[in-house]
mmCIF file of C-alpha atoms in Angstrom:
data_model
loop_
_atom_site.group_PDB
_atom_site.id
_atom_site.type_symbol
_atom_site.label_atom_id
_atom_site.label_comp_id
_atom_site.label_asym_id
_atom_site.label_seq_id
_atom_site.Cartn_x
_atom_site.Cartn_y
_atom_site.Cartn_z
ATOM 1 C CA MET A 1 16.248 32.427 -35.167
ATOM 2 C CA ARG A 2 18.974 30.656 -33.168
ATOM 3 C CA ARG A 3 17.630 32.302 -29.895
ATOM 4 C CA TRP A 4 14.170 31.090 -30.685
ATOM 5 C CA ALA A 5 15.386 27.577 -31.396
ATOM 6 C CA ALA A 6 17.435 27.570 -28.221
ATOM 7 C CA LEU A 7 14.274 28.612 -26.143
ATOM 8 C CA LEU A 8 12.119 26.034 -27.787
ATOM 9 C CA ALA A 9 14.734 23.391 -27.091
ATOM 10 C CA LEU A 10 14.945 24.412 -23.543
ATOM 11 C CA TRP A 11 11.179 24.342 -23.149
ATOM 12 C CA LEU A 12 11.074 20.770 -24.549
ATOM 13 C CA VAL A 13 13.956 19.671 -22.283
ATOM 14 C CA LEU A 14 12.206 21.015 -19.179
ATOM 15 C CA GLY A 15 8.955 19.354 -20.173
ATOM 16 C CA ALA A 16 10.743 16.022 -20.655
ATOM 17 C CA ALA A 17 12.486 16.404 -17.291
ATOM 18 C CA ALA A 18 9.204 17.010 -15.678
ATOM 19 C CA GLY A 19 7.771 13.995 -17.138
ATOM 20 C CA GLN A 20 10.515 11.861 -15.639
ATOM 21 C CA LEU A 21 9.476 12.711 -12.095
ATOM 22 C CA PRO A 22 7.864 9.677 -10.420
ATOM 23 C CA ALA A 23 4.138 9.602 -10.891
ATOM 24 C CA LEU A 24 2.107 9.561 -7.620
ATOM 25 C CA PRO A 25 -1.681 9.373 -7.771
ATOM 26 C CA SER A 26 -3.779 12.457 -7.144
ATOM 27 C CA ILE A 27 -6.793 12.552 -4.696
ATOM 28 C CA THR A 28 -9.173 12.311 -7.648
ATOM 29 C CA ASP A 29 -7.509 9.069 -9.012
ATOM 30 C CA GLU A 30 -10.269 6.513 -8.941
ATOM 31 C CA ALA A 31 -7.797 3.517 -8.492
ATOM 32 C CA PHE A 32 -6.101 5.340 -5.607
ATOM 33 C CA MET A 33 -9.377 6.234 -3.879
ATOM 34 C CA GLU A 34 -10.635 2.653 -4.341
ATOM 35 C CA ALA A 35 -7.514 1.072 -2.943
ATOM 36 C CA CYS A 36 -7.560 3.267 0.212
ATOM 37 C CA VAL A 37 -11.219 2.507 0.907
ATOM 38 C CA ARG A 38 -10.879 -1.247 0.021
ATOM 39 C CA VAL A 39 -7.749 -1.911 2.085
ATOM 40 C CA HIS A 40 -9.101 -0.198 5.154
ATOM 41 C CA ASN A 41 -12.366 -2.025 4.934
ATOM 42 C CA GLY A 42 -10.630 -5.356 4.362
ATOM 43 C CA LEU A 43 -8.495 -4.892 7.453
ATOM 44 C CA ARG A 44 -11.381 -3.670 9.580
ATOM 45 C CA ALA A 45 -13.398 -6.824 8.626
ATOM 46 C CA GLN A 46 -10.694 -9.247 9.681
ATOM 47 C CA VAL A 47 -9.932 -8.012 13.241
ATOM 48 C CA GLN A 48 -9.457 -10.471 15.982
ATOM 49 C CA PRO A 49 -11.429 -10.823 18.203
ATOM 50 C CA ALA A 50 -14.289 -10.162 15.831
ATOM 51 C CA ALA A 51 -16.038 -6.783 15.906
ATOM 52 C CA SER A 52 -19.849 -6.564 16.436
ATOM 53 C CA ASN A 53 -20.159 -2.876 15.520
ATOM 54 C CA MET A 54 -17.467 -2.151 12.884
ATOM 55 C CA ARG A 55 -18.676 0.530 10.460
ATOM 56 C CA TYR A 56 -17.946 0.394 6.757
ATOM 57 C CA MET A 57 -15.695 3.339 5.462
ATOM 58 C CA THR A 58 -16.267 5.422 2.392
ATOM 59 C CA TRP A 59 -14.308 8.208 0.699
ATOM 60 C CA ASP A 60 -14.526 11.795 1.697
ATOM 61 C CA ALA A 61 -13.292 14.546 -0.696
ATOM 62 C CA ALA A 62 -12.834 17.143 2.141
ATOM 63 C CA LEU A 63 -10.822 14.780 4.193
ATOM 64 C CA ALA A 64 -8.694 13.997 1.112
ATOM 65 C CA ARG A 65 -7.948 17.747 0.465
ATOM 66 C CA THR A 66 -6.963 18.146 4.161
ATOM 67 C CA ALA A 67 -4.607 15.114 3.747
ATOM 68 C CA ARG A 68 -3.193 16.535 0.565
ATOM 69 C CA ALA A 69 -2.630 20.044 1.975
ATOM 70 C CA TRP A 70 -0.798 18.647 5.055
ATOM 71 C CA ALA A 71 1.197 16.108 2.893
ATOM 72 C CA HIS A 72 2.442 19.068 0.880
ATOM 73 C CA LYS A 73 4.137 20.489 3.982
ATOM 74 C CA CYS A 74 6.648 17.638 3.740
ATOM 75 C CA ILE A 75 7.034 17.244 7.520
ATOM 76 C CA PHE A 76 6.765 14.008 9.490
ATOM 77 C CA GLU A 77 4.396 15.447 12.145
ATOM 78 C CA HIS A 78 0.692 15.405 12.774
ATOM 79 C CA ASN A 79 -1.439 18.245 11.382
ATOM 80 C CA VAL A 80 -1.611 21.099 13.901
ATOM 81 C CA TYR A 81 -5.111 22.134 12.726
ATOM 82 C CA LEU A 82 -6.801 18.751 13.485
ATOM 83 C CA SER A 83 -8.447 20.016 16.760
ATOM 84 C CA ARG A 84 -9.374 23.397 15.360
ATOM 85 C CA LYS A 85 -13.080 23.674 14.313
ATOM 86 C CA HIS A 86 -13.801 23.580 10.537
ATOM 87 C CA GLN A 87 -10.069 23.928 9.761
ATOM 88 C CA CYS A 88 -9.921 20.304 8.355
ATOM 89 C CA HIS A 89 -13.536 19.666 7.356
ATOM 90 C CA PRO A 90 -16.613 21.788 6.650
ATOM 91 C CA ASN A 91 -18.840 19.533 8.829
ATOM 92 C CA PHE A 92 -16.828 17.028 10.890
ATOM 93 C CA THR A 93 -15.165 18.465 13.975
ATOM 94 C CA SER A 94 -13.453 15.256 15.010
ATOM 95 C CA ILE A 95 -10.531 14.264 12.591
ATOM 96 C CA GLY A 96 -8.024 11.514 13.039
ATOM 97 C CA GLU A 97 -4.796 11.064 11.077
ATOM 98 C CA ASN A 98 -2.225 8.501 10.130
ATOM 99 C CA ILE A 99 1.075 9.210 8.249
ATOM 100 C CA TRP A 100 3.542 6.976 6.381
ATOM 101 C CA VAL A 101 6.744 8.223 4.874
ATOM 102 C CA GLY A 102 9.085 6.179 2.700
ATOM 103 C CA SER A 103 10.982 6.014 -0.630
ATOM 104 C CA HIS A 104 8.688 6.932 -3.416
ATOM 105 C CA GLN A 105 9.718 3.677 -5.240
ATOM 106 C CA ALA A 106 8.589 1.678 -2.108
ATOM 107 C CA PHE A 107 5.098 3.222 -1.973
ATOM 108 C CA TYR A 108 2.044 1.141 -2.326
ATOM 109 C CA VAL A 109 -1.230 2.053 -0.816
ATOM 110 C CA ALA A 110 -1.845 -1.497 0.614
ATOM 111 C CA ASP A 111 1.596 -1.830 2.089
ATOM 112 C CA ALA A 112 1.497 1.599 3.812
ATOM 113 C CA ILE A 113 -1.984 0.931 5.336
ATOM 114 C CA LYS A 114 -0.882 -2.560 6.305
ATOM 115 C CA SER A 115 2.197 -1.150 8.181
ATOM 116 C CA TRP A 116 -0.266 0.817 10.349
ATOM 117 C CA TYR A 117 -2.400 -2.243 10.947
ATOM 118 C CA ASP A 118 0.630 -4.452 11.881
ATOM 119 C CA GLU A 119 0.898 -2.540 15.145
ATOM 120 C CA VAL A 120 -1.717 -4.895 16.288
ATOM 121 C CA ALA A 121 1.335 -7.060 17.349
ATOM 122 C CA PHE A 122 1.873 -4.569 20.187
ATOM 123 C CA TYR A 123 -1.777 -4.405 21.330
ATOM 124 C CA THR A 124 -3.591 -6.733 23.705
ATOM 125 C CA PHE A 125 -7.275 -6.272 23.180
ATOM 126 C CA ALA A 126 -8.431 -8.114 26.348
ATOM 127 C CA VAL A 127 -6.600 -5.883 28.766
ATOM 128 C CA GLN A 128 -6.454 -2.765 26.442
ATOM 129 C CA LYS A 129 -2.691 -2.570 26.645
ATOM 130 C CA CYS A 130 -0.011 -1.341 24.221
ATOM 131 C CA THR A 131 3.581 -2.324 24.584
ATOM 132 C CA LYS A 132 5.043 -0.135 21.871
ATOM 133 C CA VAL A 133 3.245 1.985 19.261
ATOM 134 C CA CYS A 134 -0.446 1.145 18.539
ATOM 135 C CA GLY A 135 -2.194 4.440 17.694
ATOM 136 C CA HIS A 136 -2.093 3.918 13.837
ATOM 137 C CA TYR A 137 -3.565 0.519 14.263
ATOM 138 C CA ILE A 138 -6.201 1.679 16.631
ATOM 139 C CA GLN A 139 -7.369 4.449 14.144
ATOM 140 C CA VAL A 140 -7.416 1.923 11.236
ATOM 141 C CA VAL A 141 -9.903 -0.245 13.183
ATOM 142 C CA TRP A 142 -11.783 2.481 15.154
ATOM 143 C CA ASP A 143 -15.459 1.345 15.137
ATOM 144 C CA TYR A 144 -17.057 4.767 14.813
ATOM 145 C CA SER A 145 -14.858 6.063 12.004
ATOM 146 C CA TYR A 146 -16.631 5.729 8.695
ATOM 147 C CA LYS A 147 -15.177 8.470 6.445
ATOM 148 C CA ILE A 148 -11.651 8.562 5.025
ATOM 149 C CA GLY A 149 -9.647 10.699 2.706
ATOM 150 C CA CYS A 150 -6.036 10.114 1.758
ATOM 151 C CA ALA A 151 -3.265 11.793 -0.261
ATOM 152 C CA VAL A 152 0.324 11.155 -1.175
ATOM 153 C CA THR A 153 2.879 13.687 -2.490
ATOM 154 C CA LEU A 154 6.505 13.554 -3.481
ATOM 155 C CA CYS A 155 8.847 15.467 -1.099
ATOM 156 C CA LYS A 156 12.454 16.299 -1.713
ATOM 157 C CA GLU A 157 13.196 15.048 1.924
ATOM 158 C CA VAL A 158 11.093 13.921 4.868
ATOM 159 C CA ALA A 159 12.308 12.291 8.033
ATOM 160 C CA GLY A 160 15.914 11.908 6.552
ATOM 161 C CA ILE A 161 14.467 10.136 3.414
ATOM 162 C CA ARG A 162 15.221 11.871 0.030
ATOM 163 C CA ASN A 163 12.638 11.769 -2.802
ATOM 164 C CA ALA A 164 10.130 10.582 -0.299
ATOM 165 C CA ALA A 165 6.485 9.626 -0.641
ATOM 166 C CA ASN A 166 4.515 11.383 2.036
ATOM 167 C CA PHE A 167 1.203 9.463 2.571
ATOM 168 C CA VAL A 168 -1.434 10.937 4.741
ATOM 169 C CA CYS A 169 -4.877 9.577 5.613
ATOM 170 C CA ASN A 170 -7.569 11.487 7.626
ATOM 171 C CA TYR A 171 -10.434 9.861 9.384
ATOM 172 C CA SER A 172 -13.788 10.998 10.779
ATOM 173 C CA PRO A 173 -15.033 10.676 13.367
ATOM 174 C CA SER A 174 -11.486 10.220 14.805
ATOM 175 C CA GLY A 175 -10.391 7.383 17.051
ATOM 176 C CA ASN A 176 -7.880 6.835 19.765
ATOM 177 C CA PHE A 177 -9.934 7.601 22.848
ATOM 178 C CA PRO A 178 -9.325 5.689 26.088
ATOM 179 C CA ARG A 179 -11.369 2.625 25.322
ATOM 180 C CA ARG A 180 -11.189 -0.463 23.122
ATOM 181 C CA PRO A 181 -11.324 0.364 19.559
ATOM 182 C CA TYR A 182 -14.383 -1.758 18.882
ATOM 183 C CA ILE A 183 -17.032 -3.879 20.718
ATOM 184 C CA GLU A 184 -16.083 -7.568 20.662
ATOM 185 C CA GLY A 185 -18.747 -10.047 19.366
ATOM 186 C CA ARG A 186 -20.343 -11.630 16.347
ATOM 187 C CA SER A 187 -19.891 -9.607 13.211
ATOM 188 C CA CYS A 188 -22.563 -6.973 12.682
ATOM 189 C CA SER A 189 -24.558 -8.154 15.744
ATOM 190 C CA ASN A 190 -24.365 -4.653 17.283
ATOM 191 C CA CYS A 191 -24.841 -2.516 14.211
ATOM 192 C CA GLY A 192 -26.869 0.725 14.526
ATOM 193 C CA LYS A 193 -30.487 1.243 13.518
ATOM 194 C CA GLY A 194 -30.963 1.320 9.822
ATOM 195 C CA ASP A 195 -27.649 -0.522 9.245
ATOM 196 C CA ALA A 196 -27.098 -3.509 6.992
ATOM 197 C CA CYS A 197 -24.414 -6.106 7.274
ATOM 198 C CA GLU A 198 -21.875 -6.331 4.382
ATOM 199 C CA ASN A 199 -18.668 -8.407 4.650
ATOM 200 C CA LYS A 200 -18.714 -8.210 8.481
ATOM 201 C CA LEU A 201 -19.133 -4.419 8.277
ATOM 202 C CA CYS A 202 -22.078 -2.238 9.201
ATOM 203 C CA ARG A 203 -23.333 -0.157 6.163
ATOM 204 C CA ASN A 204 -25.807 2.641 6.152
ATOM 205 C CA PRO A 205 -26.920 4.418 2.905
ATOM 206 C CA GLU A 206 -27.339 7.743 4.529
ATOM 207 C CA ARG A 207 -23.915 7.511 6.291
ATOM 208 C CA ASP A 208 -22.196 6.132 3.137
ATOM 209 C CA LYS A 209 -23.247 9.012 0.839
ATOM 210 C CA ILE A 210 -20.500 10.471 -1.177
ATOM 211 C CA ILE A 211 -20.330 14.208 -0.827
ATOM 212 C CA TYR A 212 -17.669 16.183 -2.845
ATOM 213 C CA TYR A 213 -17.663 19.621 -1.029
ATOM 214 C CA SER A 214 -16.610 21.162 -4.465
ATOM 215 C CA ARG A 215 -16.230 24.717 -3.021
ATOM 216 C CA TRP A 216 -14.267 23.813 0.250
ATOM 217 C CA HIS A 217 -10.651 23.723 0.757
ATOM 218 C CA PRO A 218 -8.660 23.898 4.018
ATOM 219 C CA PRO A 219 -8.385 27.577 4.860
ATOM 220 C CA TRP A 220 -4.736 27.188 5.929
ATOM 221 C CA GLU A 221 -3.710 25.700 2.556
ATOM 222 C CA PHE A 222 -1.469 28.445 1.101
ATOM 223 C CA ARG A 223 -0.798 27.229 -2.392
ATOM 224 C CA ILE A 224 -2.136 27.678 -5.941
ATOM 225 C CA LEU A 225 -4.831 25.081 -6.524
ATOM 226 C CA CYS A 226 -4.567 23.772 -10.049
ATOM 227 C CA ASP A 227 -6.165 20.496 -11.118
ATOM 228 C CA GLU A 228 -5.492 18.364 -14.208
ATOM 229 C CA ALA A 229 -7.680 20.574 -16.512
ATOM 230 C CA CYS A 230 -6.036 23.764 -15.132
ATOM 231 C CA ILE A 231 -2.501 22.277 -15.768
ATOM 232 C CA THR A 232 -3.474 21.200 -19.238
ATOM 233 C CA LEU A 233 -4.802 24.813 -20.022
ATOM 234 C CA VAL A 234 -1.564 26.380 -18.736
ATOM 235 C CA VAL A 235 0.673 24.098 -20.878
ATOM 236 C CA LEU A 236 -1.589 24.745 -23.851
ATOM 237 C CA ARG A 237 -1.339 28.505 -23.437
ATOM 238 C CA ALA A 238 2.373 28.361 -23.056
ATOM 239 C CA SER A 239 2.677 26.256 -26.130
ATOM 240 C CA LEU A 240 0.544 28.585 -28.223
ATOM 241 C CA MET A 241 2.516 31.615 -27.033
ATOM 242 C CA ILE A 242 5.758 30.003 -28.065
ATOM 243 C CA LEU A 243 4.399 29.100 -31.479
ATOM 244 C CA GLY A 244 3.017 32.623 -31.807
ATOM 245 C CA PHE A 245 6.431 34.078 -31.169
ATOM 246 C CA VAL A 246 8.003 31.804 -33.742
ATOM 247 C CA ALA A 247 5.306 32.622 -36.370
ATOM 248 C CA VAL A 248 5.967 36.412 -35.912
ATOM 249 C CA TYR A 249 9.669 35.846 -36.224
ATOM 250 C CA PHE A 250 9.246 34.008 -39.571
ATOM 251 C CA ILE A 251 6.793 36.658 -40.890
ATOM 252 C CA LYS A 252 9.218 39.397 -40.003
ATOM 253 C CA LYS A 253 12.140 37.406 -41.490
ATOM 254 C CA HIS A 254 10.654 36.497 -44.802
ATOM 255 C CA PHE A 255 8.286 39.357 -45.368
ATOM 256 C CA THR A 256 10.330 42.355 -44.301
ATOM 257 C CA ASN A 257 9.041 44.417 -47.240
ATOM 258 C CA MET A 258 5.440 43.613 -46.608
ATOM 259 C CA CYS A 259 3.308 46.536 -45.878
ATOM 260 C CA MET A 260 -0.348 46.772 -44.861
ATOM 261 C CA SER A 261 -2.827 49.520 -46.150
ATOM 262 C CA THR A 262 -6.481 50.216 -45.672
#
C-alpha cells in the first residue's frame, strides 16, 4: 500500500509542478488571435505618411501552425523552410516572418509587435532608406500582406535568455521587397476592386475569409500533435489507470479469500 501511496503522491506532485509553469496562449486562444490581428491592423492604420492601399489583416490557421512549429525549435533564426513551396502553407508560396524573444514574464502581444513597428525610427519613407534595422517594421506595414498567424512558446533558453518566450508571426503575401512598403496617399484612395474602407484599411470579404485548414500541418514539424482535448483525454486515462490499480490492490488486500465460480 505504501508503494501505491508513494506513486500517487508523486503523480500529484508532478501534476502540480506542471501547473506552475508559466501559461502562454495557444494558437487557438481567441484572445491571443484577436490581439495579434488587432494590434497589427491598428499599427498599419496609423502609418505616416498615410497609406492609400493598406490592406486589412485577418487570421490564418495554417500560418499560425507554421509559426508554432518554428517557435518550438527554440532558435533565434528565421525559418529555413519559408522559401520552399507548400512547406509553410498549403496555398500561399510567399511567406514573411517576424520573431521576438524575451523573458516569459515580459511577454505581451502588443509590446512585442510594437517593438517591430518601432523600427520606423530608422526608416525614411521619402528616400526609402534604413539606417539600422527596419525589416520587421516593413513587414508589419507591408501593404499587400493580408493574412497573419502567430504563436508563442516557452523555451528553456533562446538567444541567451533563460525561460524565454519565443514569439513568431508569419505573414502572407510576404513583404520586404526592394520598394516602399505602401503607396502614400489619402487612406483607402487606392484600394483594389471590390474593397471597402474600414478604419483606414482596405477590406474585401473574399480576401478576409477565415479558413482553418483542419487537415494541414507543416510537413517538417516533427512532434506529437496533441490539442487541449487530446491532453485532457491523456490525463483522464492516466488517472483512471492509477485508480484502477489502487482498486485492484484494495480488493486483493481485503478479499484475499474471495473466490469466483460459474
